[in-house]
XYZ file of C-alpha atoms in Angstrom:
753
model
C 31.263 -26.349 -0.865
C 29.835 -29.159 -2.920
C 28.738 -30.931 0.266
C 26.951 -27.764 1.348
C 25.018 -27.636 -1.958
C 23.888 -31.233 -1.478
C 22.570 -30.399 1.988
C 20.680 -27.411 0.644
C 19.210 -29.552 -2.114
C 18.022 -32.110 0.421
C 16.481 -29.368 2.543
C 14.540 -28.040 -0.437
C 13.358 -31.572 -1.234
C 12.254 -31.946 2.367
C 10.210 -28.742 2.124
C 8.609 -29.850 -1.131
C 7.735 -33.209 0.388
C 6.068 -31.422 3.299
C 4.001 -29.341 0.895
C 2.968 -32.516 -0.938
C 1.774 -33.925 2.387
C -0.354 -30.806 2.921
C -2.436 -31.810 -0.117
C -3.818 -34.684 1.978
C -4.866 -32.505 4.947
C -8.512 -32.391 3.692
C -8.707 -36.170 4.266
C -7.906 -35.988 7.991
C -10.712 -36.898 10.413
C -10.345 -37.132 14.202
C -13.566 -39.059 14.760
C -13.305 -39.201 18.579
C -12.886 -35.451 18.950
C -15.230 -32.482 19.119
C -15.427 -31.010 15.612
C -13.947 -34.193 14.120
C -13.860 -32.868 10.550
C -12.043 -29.601 11.323
C -10.028 -29.888 14.525
C -7.685 -32.637 13.302
C -7.068 -30.968 9.957
C -5.989 -27.720 11.594
C -3.723 -29.120 14.336
C -1.978 -31.406 11.843
C -1.626 -28.616 9.251
C -0.292 -26.146 11.817
C 2.211 -28.691 13.133
C 3.340 -29.487 9.593
C 3.800 -25.828 8.659
C 5.652 -25.089 11.896
C 8.107 -27.904 11.114
C 8.484 -26.727 7.516
C 8.877 -23.175 8.775
C 12.021 -24.168 10.669
C 13.432 -25.774 7.538
C 12.565 -22.747 5.452
C 14.212 -20.294 7.852
C 17.375 -22.377 7.805
C 17.204 -22.530 4.006
C 17.012 -18.773 3.521
C 19.835 -18.270 6.015
C 21.945 -20.387 3.702
C 20.585 -19.167 0.387
C 18.786 -15.851 0.017
C 17.564 -16.769 -3.465
C 14.787 -18.733 -1.743
C 13.361 -15.614 -0.162
C 9.677 -15.101 -1.118
C 9.068 -13.818 -4.632
C 7.159 -10.597 -4.094
C 4.614 -10.240 -6.892
C 1.103 -8.758 -6.816
C -0.444 -11.981 -5.477
C 2.075 -12.101 -2.631
C 1.432 -8.469 -1.715
C -2.332 -8.980 -1.850
C -2.135 -11.840 0.662
C 0.386 -9.955 2.775
C -1.868 -6.890 2.977
C -4.807 -9.077 3.974
C -2.751 -10.771 6.701
C -1.763 -7.310 7.966
C -5.435 -6.278 7.976
C -6.271 -9.526 9.800
C -3.562 -8.753 12.382
C -4.624 -5.131 12.840
C -8.297 -5.985 13.323
C -7.308 -8.689 15.810
C -5.434 -6.084 17.850
C -8.480 -3.767 17.779
C -11.006 -6.603 18.249
C -13.750 -6.311 20.857
C -12.784 -9.852 21.946
C -9.133 -10.492 21.154
C -8.836 -14.096 22.370
C -11.288 -15.639 19.857
C -9.954 -13.329 17.140
C -6.470 -14.721 17.683
C -7.282 -18.392 18.344
C -10.649 -18.836 16.641
C -13.456 -21.109 17.791
C -13.096 -24.789 18.605
C -15.487 -25.873 15.854
C -13.677 -24.413 12.835
C -10.267 -23.447 14.293
C -9.974 -20.115 12.472
C -8.418 -16.970 13.890
C -5.230 -15.033 13.182
C -2.880 -17.720 14.514
C -4.115 -20.321 12.054
C -4.368 -17.868 9.159
C -0.728 -16.926 9.490
C 0.040 -20.620 8.893
C -1.781 -20.493 5.547
C 0.303 -17.479 4.550
C 3.551 -19.208 5.589
C 2.362 -22.220 3.571
C 1.965 -19.907 0.558
C 5.436 -18.413 1.076
C 7.166 -21.791 1.281
C 5.099 -23.126 -1.605
C 5.995 -20.294 -3.980
C 9.621 -20.253 -2.877
C 10.578 -23.915 -3.338
C 8.235 -24.936 -6.185
C 10.427 -23.649 -8.967
C 9.614 -25.979 -11.858
C 6.472 -26.966 -13.698
C 6.882 -30.624 -12.703
C 6.784 -29.608 -9.023
C 3.415 -27.948 -9.551
C 2.154 -30.770 -11.743
C 2.852 -33.279 -8.982
C 1.207 -31.094 -6.330
C -1.916 -30.535 -8.432
C -2.119 -34.265 -9.182
C -1.938 -35.052 -5.460
C -4.551 -32.387 -4.724
C -6.893 -33.948 -7.292
C -6.187 -37.440 -5.972
C -7.059 -36.365 -2.421
C -10.229 -34.679 -3.700
C -11.355 -37.845 -5.487
C -10.718 -39.892 -2.331
C -12.850 -37.419 -0.367
C -15.599 -37.755 -2.999
C -15.598 -41.547 -2.695
C -15.698 -41.191 1.078
C -18.816 -39.105 0.540
C -20.330 -41.791 -1.681
C -19.671 -44.242 1.156
C -21.924 -42.121 3.368
C -24.848 -43.268 1.239
C -24.202 -46.805 2.555
C -24.508 -48.358 6.003
C -20.806 -49.170 6.264
C -19.517 -48.032 9.662
C -16.071 -47.196 8.274
C -17.483 -43.998 6.779
C -18.153 -41.396 9.467
C -21.640 -40.093 8.741
C -22.817 -43.195 6.886
C -26.353 -44.562 7.111
C -27.975 -43.749 3.800
C -27.255 -40.048 4.190
C -29.373 -37.906 1.900
C -26.737 -35.202 1.385
C -23.113 -36.304 1.503
C -20.325 -34.294 3.123
C -17.231 -36.395 2.432
C -14.268 -35.797 4.702
C -15.231 -32.153 5.329
C -18.224 -32.675 7.631
C -20.731 -30.299 6.045
C -22.385 -30.563 2.592
C -21.775 -26.891 1.742
C -18.134 -26.894 2.837
C -17.572 -30.212 1.075
C -19.120 -28.831 -2.123
C -16.732 -25.873 -2.007
C -13.718 -28.170 -1.671
C -14.937 -30.372 -4.524
C -15.449 -27.340 -6.771
C -11.701 -26.749 -6.726
C -11.050 -30.341 -7.784
C -13.676 -30.188 -10.542
C -11.993 -27.290 -12.338
C -8.422 -28.415 -11.694
C -9.276 -31.806 -13.251
C -10.983 -30.253 -16.269
C -8.151 -27.778 -16.763
C -5.427 -30.423 -16.657
C -7.446 -32.730 -18.919
C -7.670 -30.034 -21.584
C -4.070 -28.952 -21.071
C -2.758 -32.434 -21.880
C -1.322 -32.835 -25.362
C -2.665 -35.335 -27.869
C 0.632 -37.180 -27.635
C 0.301 -37.678 -23.862
C -0.582 -41.172 -22.594
C -4.292 -41.902 -22.935
C -4.439 -43.067 -19.314
C -3.357 -39.674 -17.995
C -6.128 -37.829 -19.807
C -8.656 -40.488 -18.807
C -7.773 -40.150 -15.124
C -8.336 -36.387 -15.228
C -11.670 -36.911 -16.968
C -12.600 -39.520 -14.362
C -11.698 -37.084 -11.563
C -13.783 -34.352 -13.203
C -16.827 -36.623 -13.474
C -16.458 -38.024 -9.959
C -16.136 -34.679 -8.220
C -18.895 -33.148 -10.364
C -21.243 -35.885 -9.142
C -20.117 -35.212 -5.570
C -20.923 -31.489 -5.893
C -24.379 -32.241 -7.284
C -25.057 -34.838 -4.566
C -24.573 -32.211 -1.845
C -27.671 -30.361 -3.154
C -26.110 -27.073 -2.024
C -27.734 -24.507 -4.282
C -25.025 -21.846 -3.966
C -22.321 -24.363 -4.827
C -24.295 -25.833 -7.710
C -24.759 -22.275 -9.003
C -20.997 -21.725 -8.729
C -20.413 -25.019 -10.556
C -22.762 -24.050 -13.399
C -21.470 -20.497 -13.756
C -17.860 -21.690 -13.556
C -18.350 -24.224 -16.353
C -20.120 -21.632 -18.468
C -17.297 -19.123 -17.966
C -14.761 -21.835 -18.821
C -16.615 -22.660 -22.067
C -16.968 -18.958 -22.926
C -13.271 -18.231 -22.412
C -12.328 -21.342 -24.356
C -14.616 -20.237 -27.175
C -13.162 -16.691 -27.234
C -9.457 -17.296 -26.728
C -9.077 -20.686 -28.350
C -11.756 -20.749 -31.051
C -13.140 -24.223 -31.639
C -16.451 -25.882 -32.366
C -16.245 -27.787 -29.079
C -15.969 -24.593 -27.015
C -18.839 -22.923 -28.857
C -21.018 -26.044 -28.583
C -20.248 -26.419 -24.861
C -21.112 -22.781 -24.182
C -24.428 -22.960 -26.054
C -25.295 -26.265 -24.383
C -24.634 -24.900 -20.890
C -26.663 -21.749 -21.520
C -29.547 -23.837 -22.883
C -29.357 -26.211 -19.907
C -29.490 -23.267 -17.492
C -32.562 -21.824 -19.221
C -34.301 -25.210 -19.238
C -33.504 -25.716 -15.551
C -35.046 -22.363 -14.620
C -38.152 -23.138 -16.716
C -38.457 -26.615 -15.196
C -38.057 -25.244 -11.653
C -40.706 -22.580 -12.273
C -43.268 -24.857 -13.908
C -42.848 -28.107 -11.994
C -41.773 -26.966 -8.522
C -45.180 -28.002 -7.126
C -45.526 -31.187 -9.185
C -45.648 -34.619 -7.566
C -42.397 -35.602 -9.319
C -40.525 -32.815 -7.572
C -42.334 -33.056 -4.232
C -41.699 -36.792 -3.976
C -37.949 -36.193 -4.302
C -36.224 -34.355 -1.461
C -33.295 -33.681 -3.755
C -35.391 -32.113 -6.526
C -37.490 -30.212 -3.987
C -34.372 -28.593 -2.626
C -32.414 -27.999 -5.810
C -35.356 -26.535 -7.756
C -36.493 -24.232 -4.950
C -35.427 -20.874 -6.340
C -37.671 -18.855 -4.054
C -36.111 -16.053 -2.037
C -38.609 -16.881 0.735
C -37.169 -20.361 1.362
C -36.252 -20.854 5.018
C -32.497 -21.216 4.448
C -32.485 -18.158 2.178
C -34.429 -16.118 4.724
C -32.097 -17.060 7.573
C -29.125 -15.987 5.471
C -30.727 -12.594 4.811
C -31.561 -12.130 8.506
C -28.003 -13.008 9.521
C -26.543 -10.577 6.968
C -28.919 -7.833 8.077
C -27.966 -8.328 11.729
C -24.273 -8.260 10.878
C -24.491 -5.207 8.629
C -26.503 -3.355 11.252
C -23.732 -4.095 13.727
C -21.100 -3.025 11.202
C -22.719 0.406 10.777
C -22.965 0.950 14.537
C -19.933 3.253 14.862
C -17.008 4.676 12.860
C -14.702 2.128 14.520
C -16.823 -0.891 13.558
C -17.170 0.478 10.030
C -13.415 0.946 9.649
C -12.049 -2.023 11.659
C -15.052 -4.225 12.333
C -15.831 -6.210 15.484
C -12.759 -8.394 15.153
C -12.183 -11.695 13.314
C -14.264 -14.628 14.586
C -16.649 -12.235 16.369
C -19.613 -12.200 14.001
C -21.751 -13.730 16.765
C -21.536 -10.490 18.788
C -23.319 -8.116 16.347
C -25.543 -11.032 15.281
C -26.793 -11.545 18.856
C -27.044 -7.827 19.496
C -29.321 -7.413 16.471
C -30.958 -10.846 16.641
C -34.050 -11.288 14.485
C -36.737 -13.048 16.596
C -37.981 -14.837 13.478
C -34.980 -17.157 13.808
C -36.589 -18.807 16.826
C -39.608 -20.947 15.943
C -39.241 -23.564 18.695
C -36.899 -26.184 20.093
C -34.056 -27.018 17.713
C -34.089 -23.615 16.000
C -30.723 -22.321 14.813
C -30.269 -19.179 16.876
C -26.505 -18.712 16.872
C -24.654 -17.698 13.717
C -20.951 -17.488 14.500
C -20.352 -16.903 10.791
C -22.246 -14.767 8.283
C -22.474 -17.573 5.691
C -21.126 -15.046 3.222
C -17.383 -14.366 3.275
C -17.773 -10.841 1.939
C -20.292 -9.873 4.633
C -18.214 -11.777 7.196
C -15.034 -9.851 6.353
C -16.817 -6.488 6.237
C -18.517 -6.994 9.623
C -15.535 -8.481 11.441
C -12.637 -6.616 9.772
C -14.345 -3.457 8.569
C -13.594 -1.553 5.400
C -9.850 -2.133 5.828
C -10.212 -5.907 5.851
C -12.877 -5.887 3.148
C -10.746 -3.888 0.709
C -7.751 -6.123 1.435
C -9.893 -9.201 0.797
C -11.271 -7.832 -2.484
C -7.724 -6.929 -3.507
C -6.774 -10.632 -3.388
C -9.226 -11.381 -6.175
C -8.217 -8.276 -8.097
C -4.608 -9.478 -8.017
C -5.586 -12.992 -9.074
C -7.759 -11.791 -11.960
C -5.083 -9.376 -13.124
C -2.561 -12.224 -13.280
C -5.045 -14.563 -14.970
C -5.920 -11.981 -17.600
C -2.291 -11.983 -18.712
C -2.309 -15.775 -18.932
C -5.274 -15.674 -21.333
C -3.171 -13.585 -23.716
C -0.448 -16.226 -23.803
C -1.234 -19.113 -26.178
C 0.733 -21.521 -23.983
C -1.332 -20.719 -20.890
C -4.861 -20.162 -22.282
C -6.218 -23.353 -20.720
C -4.635 -22.500 -17.388
C -6.027 -18.983 -17.564
C -9.545 -20.158 -18.460
C -9.559 -22.943 -15.850
C -8.136 -20.897 -12.998
C -10.346 -17.898 -13.750
C -13.401 -20.174 -13.804
C -12.558 -21.841 -10.502
C -11.930 -18.447 -8.897
C -15.349 -17.224 -10.055
C -16.982 -20.453 -8.832
C -15.194 -20.005 -5.491
C -16.464 -16.416 -5.172
C -20.044 -17.511 -5.846
C -19.738 -20.406 -3.417
C -18.292 -18.121 -0.731
C -21.226 -15.756 -1.161
C -23.352 -18.330 0.661
C -20.904 -20.000 3.058
C -17.458 -19.513 4.606
C -13.918 -20.873 4.411
C -12.461 -23.731 6.438
C -9.076 -25.455 6.511
C -9.615 -27.836 3.562
C -10.775 -25.060 1.240
C -8.035 -22.658 2.284
C -5.245 -25.181 1.705
C -6.429 -25.715 -1.882
C -7.171 -22.023 -2.463
C -3.660 -21.009 -1.393
C -2.256 -23.793 -3.568
C -4.134 -22.458 -6.604
C -3.086 -18.893 -5.790
C 0.525 -20.072 -5.594
C 0.205 -21.761 -8.984
C -1.207 -18.555 -10.494
C 1.752 -16.682 -9.025
C 4.165 -19.208 -10.571
C 2.542 -19.031 -14.013
C 2.848 -15.241 -13.915
C 6.640 -15.377 -13.613
C 8.318 -14.245 -16.845
C 9.920 -17.118 -18.779
C 13.442 -15.758 -18.335
C 13.007 -15.676 -14.538
C 11.669 -19.245 -14.446
C 14.793 -20.467 -16.168
C 17.163 -18.605 -13.858
C 19.302 -20.707 -11.564
C 18.634 -20.635 -7.859
C 21.585 -20.246 -5.600
C 23.208 -17.356 -7.436
C 22.586 -15.173 -4.402
C 23.943 -17.775 -2.064
C 25.283 -16.445 1.184
C 26.736 -18.912 3.639
C 26.845 -17.725 7.228
C 29.028 -19.083 9.981
C 28.157 -22.845 10.086
C 28.331 -22.849 13.889
C 25.847 -19.971 14.048
C 23.508 -21.738 11.632
C 23.703 -24.953 13.648
C 22.995 -23.073 16.856
C 20.047 -21.264 15.249
C 18.703 -24.544 13.887
C 18.911 -26.205 17.300
C 17.109 -23.261 18.910
C 14.346 -23.299 16.265
C 13.839 -27.048 16.635
C 13.448 -26.724 20.407
C 11.204 -23.671 20.049
C 8.917 -25.302 17.483
C 8.751 -28.532 19.497
C 7.495 -26.579 22.501
C 5.178 -24.559 20.261
C 3.617 -27.687 18.733
C 3.169 -29.225 22.172
C 1.565 -26.102 23.646
C -0.647 -25.067 20.714
C -1.501 -28.400 19.063
C -0.860 -31.408 21.301
C -2.272 -29.977 24.546
C -5.423 -28.681 22.794
C -5.818 -32.160 21.279
C -5.558 -33.739 24.741
C -8.139 -31.304 26.124
C -10.463 -31.983 23.198
C -10.197 -35.748 23.609
C -10.721 -35.521 27.389
C -13.938 -33.586 26.746
C -15.310 -36.241 24.411
C -14.417 -38.916 26.990
C -16.381 -36.890 29.544
C -19.364 -36.762 27.214
C -19.187 -40.522 26.580
C -19.032 -41.237 30.316
C -22.038 -38.997 30.757
C -23.944 -41.121 28.236
C -22.977 -44.140 30.342
C -24.447 -42.472 33.472
C -20.964 -42.305 35.033
C -21.289 -38.944 36.776
C -18.011 -39.120 38.686
C -16.089 -40.245 35.606
C -17.603 -37.510 33.454
C -16.859 -34.887 36.089
C -13.219 -36.014 36.347
C -12.725 -35.833 32.581
C -14.342 -32.390 32.298
C -12.033 -31.137 35.028
C -9.062 -32.658 33.220
C -10.012 -30.924 29.959
C -10.395 -27.563 31.696
C -7.130 -27.964 33.601
C -5.148 -27.639 30.355
C -6.355 -24.028 29.967
C -5.869 -24.087 26.190
C -7.715 -22.549 23.225
C -11.116 -24.198 23.102
C -11.695 -23.706 26.833
C -14.690 -21.458 26.073
C -16.479 -24.364 24.402
C -15.269 -26.936 26.960
C -16.782 -24.889 29.786
C -20.079 -24.702 27.961
C -19.990 -28.432 27.214
C -19.605 -29.058 30.932
C -22.575 -26.797 31.664
C -24.633 -28.558 28.968
C -23.878 -31.896 30.584
C -25.056 -30.720 34.006
C -28.189 -29.123 32.592
C -29.147 -32.281 30.713
C -27.745 -34.923 33.078
C -30.123 -37.683 34.099
C -27.931 -38.750 36.987
C -27.752 -37.794 40.672
C -30.051 -35.189 42.185
C -28.829 -31.636 42.667
C -29.522 -32.160 46.375
C -26.484 -34.435 46.581
C -23.348 -32.669 47.781
C -21.119 -33.904 44.941
C -23.585 -32.590 42.362
C -23.873 -29.200 44.051
C -20.089 -28.940 44.080
C -20.038 -29.784 40.385
C -22.581 -27.031 39.694
C -20.597 -24.502 41.693
C -17.423 -25.514 39.846
C -19.254 -25.116 36.526
C -20.472 -21.677 37.566
C -16.898 -20.695 38.412
C -15.828 -21.773 34.916
C -18.761 -19.957 33.302
C -17.768 -16.817 35.196
C -14.322 -17.140 33.580
C -16.007 -17.155 30.171
C -17.943 -14.059 31.167
C -14.791 -12.302 32.342
C -12.966 -13.180 29.103
C -16.007 -12.471 26.863
C -18.010 -9.779 28.713
C -20.097 -8.746 25.691
C -21.073 -12.306 24.701
C -24.607 -13.167 25.856
C -24.193 -16.950 25.734
C -22.142 -17.481 28.950
C -24.694 -15.444 30.890
C -27.465 -17.755 29.692
C -25.520 -20.816 30.849
C -25.003 -19.158 34.221
C -28.713 -18.414 34.448
C -29.753 -21.974 33.595
C -27.371 -23.563 36.138
C -28.709 -21.290 38.886
C -32.319 -21.963 37.915
C -31.798 -25.699 38.321
C -30.142 -25.199 41.708
C -32.950 -22.958 42.946
C -36.037 -24.510 41.350
C -37.236 -26.300 44.517
C -36.986 -23.290 46.852
C -38.762 -20.008 46.031
C -36.520 -18.187 48.527
C -33.258 -19.639 47.230
C -30.588 -17.030 46.396
C -29.854 -19.076 43.268
C -33.043 -17.697 41.701
C -31.881 -14.123 42.247
C -28.488 -14.986 40.760
C -30.219 -16.549 37.758
C -32.039 -13.267 37.193
C -28.781 -11.313 37.410
C -27.232 -13.482 34.687
C -30.268 -13.475 32.406
C -30.927 -9.745 32.774
C -27.358 -9.058 31.661
C -27.872 -11.432 28.712
C -31.027 -9.480 27.831
C -29.072 -6.242 27.896
C -26.577 -7.691 25.395
C -29.220 -9.238 23.133
C -32.588 -7.491 23.679
C -34.554 -9.622 21.186
C -33.159 -13.090 21.922
C -36.292 -15.081 22.790
C -34.557 -17.755 24.862
C -33.427 -15.064 27.306
C -37.049 -14.201 28.054
C -37.681 -17.882 28.814
C -34.779 -17.903 31.284
C -36.029 -14.786 33.063
C -39.580 -16.136 33.254
C -38.366 -19.531 34.533
C -36.439 -17.802 37.330
C -39.587 -15.909 38.311
C -41.583 -19.154 38.257
C -39.076 -20.655 40.686
C -39.665 -17.616 42.917
C -43.458 -18.142 42.559
C -43.698 -14.643 41.116
C -46.339 -15.540 38.531
C -47.185 -12.012 37.271
C -43.540 -11.418 36.343
C -43.185 -14.862 34.762
C -46.314 -14.301 32.674
C -45.050 -10.836 31.698
C -41.815 -12.176 30.221
C -43.446 -15.161 28.517
C -45.894 -12.704 26.943
C -42.950 -10.595 25.726
C -41.526 -13.708 24.095
C -44.867 -14.271 22.351
C -44.929 -10.666 21.174
C -41.417 -10.918 19.700
C -42.467 -13.783 17.421
C -46.184 -14.663 17.518
C -45.524 -17.687 15.283
C -43.527 -19.572 17.924
C -45.760 -22.225 19.478
C -43.355 -22.939 22.344
C -43.821 -19.398 23.681
C -47.594 -19.899 23.845
C -47.052 -23.212 25.601
C -44.881 -21.679 28.302
C -47.250 -18.724 28.657
C -50.290 -20.979 29.016
C -48.566 -23.262 31.524
C -47.540 -20.259 33.644
C -51.099 -18.904 33.621
C -52.546 -22.293 34.601
C -50.020 -22.634 37.423
C -50.989 -19.165 38.655
C -54.680 -20.155 38.683
C -55.652 -18.302 35.501
C -57.859 -20.652 33.414
C -57.363 -18.532 30.277
C -54.008 -20.243 29.967
C -55.686 -23.236 28.368
C -56.321 -21.143 25.243
C -52.608 -20.416 24.977
C -51.803 -24.112 25.401
C -54.213 -25.044 22.631
C -52.842 -22.304 20.399
C -49.383 -23.778 20.873
C -50.585 -26.993 19.222
C -51.844 -25.281 16.080
C -50.384 -23.042 13.403
C -47.412 -23.319 11.088
C -44.835 -23.400 13.883
C -46.798 -25.479 16.375
C -45.070 -26.782 19.464
C -44.342 -30.503 19.719
C -45.089 -31.238 23.387
C -43.411 -33.964 25.404
C -45.425 -36.639 27.211
C -45.139 -34.562 30.383
C -46.513 -31.512 28.545
C -49.529 -33.499 27.376
C -50.145 -34.907 30.858
C -50.186 -31.377 32.281
C -52.823 -30.372 29.738
C -54.708 -33.628 30.292
C -55.140 -32.965 34.002
C -56.950 -29.736 33.173
C -59.346 -31.465 30.755
C -60.056 -34.300 33.198
C -60.953 -31.767 35.865
C -63.486 -30.201 33.466
C -64.611 -33.630 32.101
C -63.928 -32.403 28.583
C -63.880 -35.858 26.952
C -63.433 -34.531 23.403
C -60.147 -32.930 24.362
C -59.245 -35.867 26.637
C -59.575 -38.214 23.658
C -57.506 -35.845 21.523
C -54.684 -35.809 24.080
C -54.619 -39.589 24.519
C -54.477 -40.013 20.740
C -51.391 -37.793 20.741
C -49.868 -39.646 23.705
C -50.266 -42.963 21.892
C -48.426 -41.422 18.965
C -45.640 -40.422 21.359
C -45.500 -43.735 23.194
C -47.465 -46.575 21.512
C -46.172 -49.132 24.038
C -47.982 -47.646 27.042
C -51.147 -49.789 27.610
C -52.660 -47.229 29.983
C -52.973 -44.696 27.183
C -55.117 -47.136 25.160
C -57.238 -47.980 28.194
C -57.808 -44.313 29.051
C -58.624 -43.493 25.433
C -61.159 -46.343 25.447
C -62.846 -44.731 28.462
C -62.910 -41.328 26.753
C -64.427 -42.843 23.599
C -67.058 -44.622 25.686
C -68.061 -41.332 27.331
C -68.380 -39.786 23.878
C -70.600 -42.659 22.662
C -67.962 -43.935 20.230
C -68.454 -47.533 21.359
C -66.786 -49.373 18.480
C -63.617 -47.312 18.881
C -63.734 -47.802 22.659
C -63.818 -51.603 22.204
C -60.927 -51.446 19.731
C -58.774 -49.411 22.154
C -59.559 -51.829 25.011
C -58.397 -54.747 22.856
C -55.206 -52.907 21.931
C -54.463 -52.250 25.611
C -54.660 -56.002 26.239
C -52.453 -56.703 23.207
C -49.761 -54.291 24.386
C -49.868 -55.666 27.947
C -51.712 -58.994 28.573
C -52.144 -58.092 32.259
C -54.752 -55.539 31.110
C -56.938 -58.268 29.556
C -59.213 -58.995 32.579
C -60.057 -55.318 33.050
C -60.423 -54.860 29.290
C -62.905 -57.794 29.113
C -64.947 -56.346 31.953
C -64.922 -52.912 30.336
C -66.075 -54.241 26.960
C -68.774 -56.338 28.613
C -70.061 -53.215 30.419
C -70.565 -51.684 26.985
C -72.700 -54.640 25.924
C -70.092 -56.033 23.549
C -68.016 -59.195 23.324
C -64.292 -58.955 23.858
């Protein structure tokens, strides 16, 4: 019996050690993978929790006293997980709701791992020193992530994302997500610094203060306004609670100082937002921009509006939402054309950038109420802590970080690093809420030993099951992810056959992430600078890609994006033959995409391009004009419209081309675009516009001597002789072989070379 107790004790220690390891998950980066800052964190965390889950099941078979402690925080999380599960079952697209997207690895499957993490955490962390060690490790990992972010300001290759980066993102991969993670560390450090007794070693207090300062700097260096607001409000709440519940001059002074600083910041931002001091600093320009008309603010509002419109579409969507991880569906369906202002515009929001809107749209009222209930449970527990003199600092610190987290999440979303720390903090709140007499009770008093042979058999089965589970759901997806990045790298190296082989390998695994892998393959073919589509091997690759895209369509029939990929692949295959059936297929794909997202401007481009390939100019012009009408401020739409008119023989198209080069959202043409426009001006001998175009071409490619020579000719025809001579000399400087012709040209103008 004594031997059995030792084994149980070792098992509990093993589980605690695993939880300690989880504190370092935010530091994991798989740099050679797609989504390097998220993918690795999730597959490692899931594998870790699955291993710990086996140990925990064996533990509770041996000792029921380690069953989860069911308090209000536990029930709040449990109800949310049930809501998550229910809305996954009723989701319009169940596969992404269950597995999540490749980029952020969310979904029900991963979220259940966070809940299991919480259960194990609150079951085996039974003493204050356990929690103290975990919080110390969490802070240590956060400080390491902050220093990694500081390294991104350098040119040291060790730091992924380095190169004098303006806004750091640490080991999280995104400034806003990184700021949210650092916010947790800021308040944990401050809380533990203030909780330390005067008699504690000076070094301990100093390290907490150092961590607080380091992570505070990291938050401010991200220049994420929502996170900085959460930081400021959180500190102010902390000072206020400290002042109220633990009266002291320091608390009162801190509160007044923070309020004064906030007022001064608002005044400074209002008065000096247009000053040279602010404008010359990208950081100050961003952080002091409090306008609701700022581009990033506007895009957030548009995304929320699209999502909420989708949420109110039917009683089902209002009650149960569209399904977790499916925000992109109502967003695309109600797409605001103002999002698209030209190439590089962000036109796909797979998240609402507001967790409350996200939950409401994707999980409906049921999920939203369950989510709100989590915070109600946390605040109810924290309120009790504030009434206990021993826990006032904990109550103030944890309430402040929760408020900061809510504010932060009002402008962004959760990822693995943030959720690991959030569940850790929630577990600590749950522990602090345990009555003192229960904390001191001895575990094992409900011990129930089953048949050892049965336990051994169950353990063996669980080990085999989890090994297979880890291989199928973590290792194989990792292999597919890595194969895809190898395909992309081989594509960069112009190794078409090698890239094709690796893409096929990645898709052969048929694992979560296949949606994105199929699209990556299509992107490669669309942008490949390799063999011609007339070659048999390339045509086979296109047909294979179309087969894979059709799988995405079958699995995601209400998602417009796969249809657009199918349209683009067919357009490329049919562009050289007006009678090619590929052009008709392209129209079938793009028309379906238009049905799913009636205001998505890129879809109108696809339809018009297919009609151009068919030489049906009236139809092409019609759809380009519709794109212009959707957002008249998009220069690219005018450019396409003008080019289509010119190609059809309509000279009025030149006005559209010129309009594309002016205005707030003017199009930035390629060299080929300028050459197309140039040919029109040369035909009309419009030397003013010819000179204008060559000036722009030199800006695009200053190493092309012909551009200087042609600009010299245009200047000469305009009577701008001095400038013509200068351009002729520059042509000879760029390419000495131009010197004889340049000398003759200058001499013809009556000047010396």
